[in-house]
Coordinates of C-alpha atoms in Angstrom, one line a residue:
X1 CA -186.2 20.5 19.3
X2 CA -188.9 19.6 16.8
X3 CA -188.3 20.3 13.2
X4 CA -190.6 22.9 11.7
X5 CA -192.1 22.3 8.2
X6 CA -190.0 25.3 7.1
X7 CA -186.3 24.5 7.7
X8 CA -185.6 28.2 8.5
X9 CA -187.6 28.1 11.7
X10 CA -188.0 25.8 14.7
X11 CA -190.8 24.8 17.0
X12 CA -190.0 24.2 20.6
X13 CA -192.1 22.0 22.9
X14 CA -192.8 23.7 26.2
X15 CA -193.9 22.3 29.6
X16 CA -195.4 23.8 32.7
X17 CA -192.8 25.2 35.2
X18 CA -191.9 22.9 38.1
X19 CA -193.3 23.9 41.5
X20 CA -192.5 21.6 44.5
X21 CA -195.5 23.0 46.5
X22 CA -198.0 21.9 44.0
X23 CA -198.8 18.4 42.9
X24 CA -198.1 17.5 39.3
X25 CA -201.2 18.1 37.2
X26 CA -202.3 15.7 34.5
X27 CA -200.0 15.9 31.5
X28 CA -201.4 18.2 28.8
X29 CA -200.7 18.1 25.1
X30 CA -197.5 19.9 24.3
X31 CA -198.1 23.2 22.6
X32 CA -195.7 24.3 19.9
X33 CA -194.5 27.8 20.0
X34 CA -193.7 29.4 16.7
X35 CA -190.3 31.1 16.3
X36 CA -189.7 33.2 13.3
X37 CA -190.3 36.4 11.4
X38 CA -193.7 38.1 11.2
X39 CA -193.9 37.2 7.5
X40 CA -193.4 33.5 8.3
X41 CA -196.0 33.7 11.1
X42 CA -198.6 35.1 8.7
X43 CA -197.8 32.3 6.2
X44 CA -198.0 29.6 8.9
X45 CA -201.3 30.9 10.2
X46 CA -202.8 30.9 6.7
X47 CA -201.6 27.4 6.1
X48 CA -202.9 26.2 9.4
X49 CA -206.2 27.9 8.7
X50 CA -206.6 26.2 5.4
X51 CA -205.7 22.8 6.8
X52 CA -208.3 23.1 9.6
X53 CA -205.9 23.5 12.6
X54 CA -206.9 25.6 15.5
X55 CA -205.0 28.9 15.8
X56 CA -204.7 30.1 19.4
X57 CA -203.4 33.6 20.0
X58 CA -203.0 35.8 23.1
X59 CA -205.6 38.4 23.8
X60 CA -203.0 41.2 23.9
X61 CA -201.6 42.8 20.8
X62 CA -198.3 40.9 20.8
X63 CA -197.5 37.4 21.9
X64 CA -196.8 33.9 21.0
X65 CA -198.6 32.3 18.1
X66 CA -199.6 28.8 19.5
X67 CA -200.7 26.1 17.1
X68 CA -202.6 23.3 18.7
X69 CA -202.3 20.3 16.3
X70 CA -204.9 18.3 18.2
X71 CA -207.6 20.8 17.5
X72 CA -210.1 19.7 14.9
X73 CA -212.8 21.4 12.9
X74 CA -216.2 21.5 14.5
X75 CA -219.3 21.6 12.2
X76 CA -217.2 22.8 9.4
X77 CA -216.1 26.0 11.2
X78 CA -212.7 27.1 12.4
X79 CA -212.2 27.8 16.2
X80 CA -210.1 30.9 16.8
X81 CA -210.4 31.6 20.5
X82 CA -207.7 33.8 22.0
X83 CA -205.6 32.3 24.8
X84 CA -203.4 33.8 27.5
X85 CA -200.1 32.6 28.9
X86 CA -199.4 32.1 32.6
X87 CA -196.1 33.9 32.5
X88 CA -195.3 36.5 29.8
X89 CA -191.6 36.1 30.5
X90 CA -191.7 32.5 29.3
X91 CA -192.7 33.5 25.8
X92 CA -190.3 32.2 23.2
X93 CA -191.0 35.0 20.6
X94 CA -193.2 38.0 20.5
X95 CA -195.0 38.2 17.2
X96 CA -195.2 41.8 16.2
X97 CA -197.1 42.1 12.9
X98 CA -196.5 45.8 12.6
X99 CA -197.8 46.0 9.1
X100 CA -201.4 46.5 8.2
X101 CA -202.7 43.2 6.8
X102 CA -204.4 43.0 3.4
X103 CA -206.1 39.7 2.5
X104 CA -206.5 39.0 -1.2
X105 CA -209.1 36.3 -2.0
X106 CA -209.7 34.8 -5.4
X107 CA -211.5 31.8 -6.9
X108 CA -208.8 31.6 -9.6
X109 CA -205.1 32.3 -9.7
X110 CA -205.4 35.6 -7.9
X111 CA -203.5 37.5 -10.6
X112 CA -206.2 40.2 -10.9
X113 CA -206.5 40.8 -7.2
X114 CA -202.7 40.8 -6.6
X115 CA -201.9 43.2 -9.5
X116 CA -204.8 45.5 -8.5
X117 CA -203.5 45.8 -4.9
X118 CA -199.9 46.3 -6.1
X119 CA -201.1 49.1 -8.4
X120 CA -203.0 50.8 -5.6
X121 CA -200.0 50.4 -3.2
X122 CA -197.9 52.2 -5.7
X123 CA -199.8 55.3 -4.7
X124 CA -198.4 55.0 -1.2
X125 CA -194.7 54.6 -2.0
X126 CA -194.0 57.9 0.0
X127 CA -194.7 56.0 3.2
X128 CA -194.1 52.4 2.3
X129 CA -190.4 53.0 1.3
X130 CA -189.4 54.2 4.8
X131 CA -191.8 51.8 6.5
X132 CA -193.9 54.7 7.7
X133 CA -197.1 52.7 6.9
X134 CA -195.9 49.1 6.4
X135 CA -198.3 46.6 4.8
X136 CA -198.4 42.8 4.8
X137 CA -200.3 41.2 1.9
X138 CA -201.4 37.6 1.7
X139 CA -203.0 35.9 -1.3
X140 CA -205.6 33.1 -1.0
X141 CA -206.1 31.6 -4.4
X142 CA -208.4 28.9 -5.6
X143 CA -211.1 29.6 -3.0
X144 CA -214.1 27.9 -4.6
X145 CA -216.4 27.1 -1.6
X146 CA -218.1 29.2 1.0
X147 CA -216.7 27.2 4.0
X148 CA -213.1 28.1 3.1
X149 CA -214.2 31.6 2.3
X150 CA -215.8 32.1 5.7
X151 CA -212.6 30.7 7.5
X152 CA -210.5 33.3 5.7
X153 CA -212.9 36.1 6.5
X154 CA -213.0 35.1 10.2
X155 CA -209.2 35.2 10.3
X156 CA -209.3 38.6 8.6
X157 CA -211.6 39.8 11.4
X158 CA -209.2 38.5 14.0
X159 CA -206.3 40.3 12.5
X160 CA -208.1 43.5 11.5
X161 CA -207.3 43.0 7.9
X162 CA -208.7 44.6 4.7
X163 CA -210.3 42.0 2.5
X164 CA -209.9 42.4 -1.3
X165 CA -211.6 39.8 -3.4
X166 CA -212.2 38.7 -7.0
X167 CA -215.0 36.1 -7.0
X168 CA -216.7 35.3 -10.3
X169 CA -219.6 33.5 -8.7
X170 CA -222.1 36.1 -7.7
X171 CA -223.3 34.0 -4.7
X172 CA -219.7 33.7 -3.4
X173 CA -219.2 37.4 -3.8
X174 CA -222.4 38.2 -2.0
X175 CA -221.5 35.8 0.8
X176 CA -218.2 37.7 1.2
X177 CA -219.9 41.0 1.2
X178 CA -222.4 40.0 3.8
X179 CA -219.9 38.3 6.1
X180 CA -217.6 41.4 6.0
X181 CA -220.5 43.6 6.8
X182 CA -221.6 41.4 9.7
X183 CA -218.1 41.3 11.2
X184 CA -217.1 44.9 10.4
X185 CA -214.3 44.0 8.0
X186 CA -213.4 46.6 5.4
X187 CA -213.6 45.0 2.0
X188 CA -213.5 45.7 -1.7
X189 CA -215.0 43.7 -4.6
X190 CA -212.7 44.3 -7.5
X191 CA -214.4 42.1 -10.1
X192 CA -218.1 42.6 -9.3
X193 CA -218.7 46.2 -10.3
X194 CA -216.9 46.0 -13.7
X195 CA -218.6 42.7 -14.5
X196 CA -222.0 44.2 -13.7
X197 CA -221.2 47.2 -15.8
X198 CA -220.2 45.1 -18.8
X199 CA -223.2 42.9 -18.4
X200 CA -225.5 45.9 -18.5
X201 CA -223.7 47.3 -21.5
X202 CA -223.8 44.1 -23.5
X203 CA -227.3 43.0 -22.3
X204 CA -225.9 39.6 -21.5
X205 CA -225.6 37.8 -18.1
X206 CA -222.0 36.7 -17.0
X207 CA -221.3 33.0 -16.7
X208 CA -220.2 33.3 -13.0
X209 CA -217.5 30.8 -13.6
X210 CA -213.8 31.5 -12.8
X211 CA -211.1 30.8 -15.3
X212 CA -210.1 27.1 -15.3
X213 CA -213.4 26.0 -13.8
X214 CA -214.8 22.6 -14.8
X215 CA -217.1 22.9 -17.8
X216 CA -215.5 26.1 -19.0
X217 CA -213.7 25.2 -22.2
X218 CA -211.5 28.0 -23.6
X219 CA -210.3 27.0 -27.1
X220 CA -206.8 27.9 -28.3
X221 CA -207.5 31.1 -30.4
X222 CA -205.5 32.6 -33.2
X223 CA -204.4 35.2 -30.8
X224 CA -202.7 32.5 -28.7
X225 CA -200.7 31.2 -31.6
X226 CA -199.8 34.8 -32.6
X227 CA -198.3 35.3 -29.2
X228 CA -196.3 32.0 -29.4
X229 CA -195.0 33.1 -32.8
X230 CA -194.2 36.6 -31.5
X231 CA -192.1 35.2 -28.6
X232 CA -190.2 32.8 -30.9
X233 CA -189.5 35.6 -33.3
X234 CA -188.4 38.0 -30.6
X235 CA -186.0 35.5 -29.0
X236 CA -184.3 34.9 -32.3
X237 CA -183.9 38.7 -33.0
X238 CA -182.4 39.5 -29.6
X239 CA -179.4 41.9 -29.4
X240 CA -179.2 42.5 -33.2
X241 CA -179.2 38.9 -34.3
X242 CA -180.4 38.3 -37.8
X243 CA -180.6 42.0 -38.8
X244 CA -182.0 40.9 -42.2
X245 CA -185.3 40.2 -40.4
X246 CA -185.7 43.7 -38.9
X247 CA -188.3 44.5 -41.6
X248 CA -190.5 41.7 -40.3
X249 CA -190.6 43.1 -36.8
X250 CA -193.6 45.2 -35.7
X251 CA -191.5 47.1 -33.1
X252 CA -187.8 47.7 -33.2
X253 CA -186.0 48.9 -30.0
X254 CA -182.5 50.4 -30.0
X255 CA -180.3 51.8 -27.3
X256 CA -177.0 51.3 -25.4
X257 CA -176.4 48.1 -23.4
X258 CA -178.4 47.7 -20.2
X259 CA -181.3 50.0 -21.1
X260 CA -183.7 47.1 -20.7
X261 CA -184.1 46.2 -24.4
X262 CA -184.3 42.4 -23.9
X263 CA -186.8 42.2 -21.0
X264 CA -188.9 44.9 -22.7
X265 CA -188.9 42.9 -26.0
X266 CA -190.0 39.7 -24.2
X267 CA -192.7 41.5 -22.3
X268 CA -194.1 43.0 -25.6
X269 CA -193.7 39.6 -27.3
X270 CA -195.9 38.0 -24.7
X271 CA -198.6 40.4 -25.7
X272 CA -198.3 39.3 -29.3
X273 CA -196.0 41.9 -30.8
X274 CA -193.0 40.8 -32.9
X275 CA -190.0 42.8 -31.5
X276 CA -186.4 43.1 -32.5
X277 CA -183.8 45.0 -30.6
X278 CA -180.4 46.4 -31.7
X279 CA -177.6 47.5 -29.3
X280 CA -175.8 50.8 -29.9
X281 CA -172.1 50.3 -29.1
X282 CA -169.6 53.1 -29.6
X283 CA -167.2 52.4 -32.4
X284 CA -169.4 49.5 -33.8
X285 CA -171.4 50.2 -37.0
X286 CA -175.1 49.7 -36.7
X287 CA -176.7 47.3 -39.2
X288 CA -178.0 48.9 -42.3
X289 CA -181.3 47.3 -41.9
X290 CA -182.0 49.5 -38.9
X291 CA -182.1 52.6 -41.1
X292 CA -183.9 50.8 -44.0
X293 CA -186.8 49.6 -41.8
X294 CA -190.0 51.8 -41.5
X295 CA -188.8 54.5 -39.1
X296 CA -192.2 54.5 -37.4
X297 CA -191.4 51.0 -36.1
X298 CA -188.3 52.2 -34.3
X299 CA -188.0 53.5 -30.7
X300 CA -184.9 54.6 -28.9
X301 CA -184.2 54.0 -25.3
X302 CA -182.0 56.2 -23.1
X303 CA -181.1 56.3 -19.4
X304 CA -179.5 58.3 -16.7
X305 CA -175.6 57.8 -16.7
X306 CA -175.3 57.1 -13.0
X307 CA -178.1 54.5 -13.1
X308 CA -176.5 52.9 -16.2
X309 CA -173.1 52.7 -14.6
X310 CA -174.6 51.0 -11.5
X311 CA -176.4 48.5 -13.6
X312 CA -173.4 47.7 -15.7
X313 CA -171.2 47.2 -12.6
X314 CA -173.8 44.7 -11.3
X315 CA -173.8 43.0 -14.7
X316 CA -170.0 42.7 -14.9
X317 CA -169.9 41.3 -11.4
X318 CA -172.6 38.7 -12.3
X319 CA -170.3 37.6 -15.2
X320 CA -167.4 37.0 -12.8
X321 CA -165.5 40.2 -13.4
X322 CA -163.9 41.6 -10.2
X323 CA -163.3 45.2 -9.3
X324 CA -159.8 44.9 -10.6
X325 CA -160.7 43.6 -14.0
X326 CA -159.6 46.0 -16.7
X327 CA -162.7 47.1 -18.7
X328 CA -164.2 50.4 -19.5
X329 CA -167.7 48.9 -19.8
X330 CA -168.8 50.4 -16.5
X331 CA -166.5 53.4 -16.2
X332 CA -168.4 56.7 -16.0
X333 CA -166.4 58.4 -18.8
X334 CA -167.2 55.6 -21.2
X335 CA -170.8 55.4 -20.1
X336 CA -171.3 59.1 -20.9
X337 CA -169.4 58.8 -24.2
X338 CA -171.6 55.9 -25.3
X339 CA -174.8 57.7 -24.3
X340 CA -173.7 60.7 -26.2
X341 CA -173.0 58.5 -29.2
X342 CA -176.5 57.1 -29.0
X343 CA -177.9 60.6 -28.7
X344 CA -176.2 61.6 -32.0
X345 CA -177.7 58.5 -33.7
X346 CA -181.2 59.5 -32.4
X347 CA -180.6 63.1 -33.6
X348 CA -179.8 61.8 -37.1
X349 CA -183.1 59.9 -37.1
X350 CA -185.6 62.5 -35.8
X351 CA -188.7 60.3 -36.5
X352 CA -187.5 57.9 -33.8
X353 CA -189.1 58.7 -30.4
X354 CA -186.6 58.5 -27.6
X355 CA -188.0 57.1 -24.3
X356 CA -186.3 57.8 -21.0
X357 CA -186.4 54.6 -19.1
X358 CA -184.8 55.8 -15.8
X359 CA -186.9 54.8 -12.9
X360 CA -189.6 53.2 -15.1
X361 CA -190.9 49.7 -14.7
X362 CA -190.9 47.5 -17.9
X363 CA -194.7 47.8 -17.9
X364 CA -194.5 51.6 -17.9
X365 CA -192.1 51.8 -20.8
X366 CA -194.1 49.2 -22.7
X367 CA -197.3 51.3 -22.2
X368 CA -195.5 54.2 -23.9
X369 CA -194.3 52.1 -26.8
X370 CA -197.7 50.5 -27.4
X371 CA -199.4 53.9 -27.3
X372 CA -197.0 55.1 -30.0
X373 CA -197.5 51.9 -32.0
X374 CA -201.2 52.1 -32.1
X375 CA -201.3 55.8 -32.7
X376 CA -199.1 55.4 -35.7
X377 CA -200.9 52.3 -37.0
X378 CA -204.3 54.1 -36.8
X379 CA -202.8 57.3 -38.2
X380 CA -203.7 59.2 -35.1
X381 CA -202.0 62.5 -34.3
X382 CA -200.4 62.5 -30.9
X383 CA -199.7 66.1 -29.8
X384 CA -196.4 66.4 -28.0
X385 CA -193.9 69.1 -27.1
X386 CA -190.9 66.9 -26.4
X387 CA -189.9 63.5 -27.7
X388 CA -188.9 62.3 -24.2
X389 CA -191.4 60.3 -22.2

């Protein structure tokens, strides 16, 4: 057995089957057959593609992914000819990439492409959850020359992938567009249209340089230092620490334990907002500063009791408390009582908006809080029937 670069999988050397009626042919280079999951196979193909190895695949829909290490680049291009096997029963593993492939290509970190694709995939949860329309995504970041770009596009053509790209250099983007058109690959340019629209709006040509490119110096701005200061402040104010500093916070979050106050606070802090959070615990007096601070800064968080109980059980288990440990922290009766106690606190402070966080991602809850924050700061009226979001 030959060790694979990834310890979770193995590569097995195979030889031609013995046949006494036929003279032994000349020894051929051993071909390694990849054993592993479809996800690993996709990763390995991409890695081999980048390193210039030749990828040989059967002509039929499923088969063995064979990697020929002796293959070399020819004239700067990648050879991707399909191969067939003499005996299908000898295959080590059948690679069944059942998911529709999506290739994300970026000349930078790929953050924009990845998050755009994830946002779009969110519209298909109804079929992604039950694997009704499975999708496999792969990110190629730091693609800054046409040769590597063409290799990836050629591989996308072989796999029937959708190509999504964010390429700041107009010539690179145009090369991707023309290659996809030539090879019949469905593609989407995420960055190009909005860049062109902003350029037309400003009357200024874009630089065409990706972030982090040589010669592009981005000075540390005041906004950067404000974000650092906000993160430091928020960490110190976590879970009701230093209540005397609540008045210095731009946003104050309050709610029972495990409603996501801390991760939400850190997320907002990374955007430059000073955030403090205070836990509501039944039988424990809340700090006076919470009621003395500007009420327009405060937002309450609430959650479904069953979801809260599940989260608290997981939290207790992570802290080493077994099922037999005596604690009412995750008992449904106590959970409901504590939520009811929090509801009464919110009712006594009607100017605090109460945000329902059940089923919401941190980003979604943060978007609601920031909308409220800016509406209040700019003295905008925000029509609403209910205070739940």
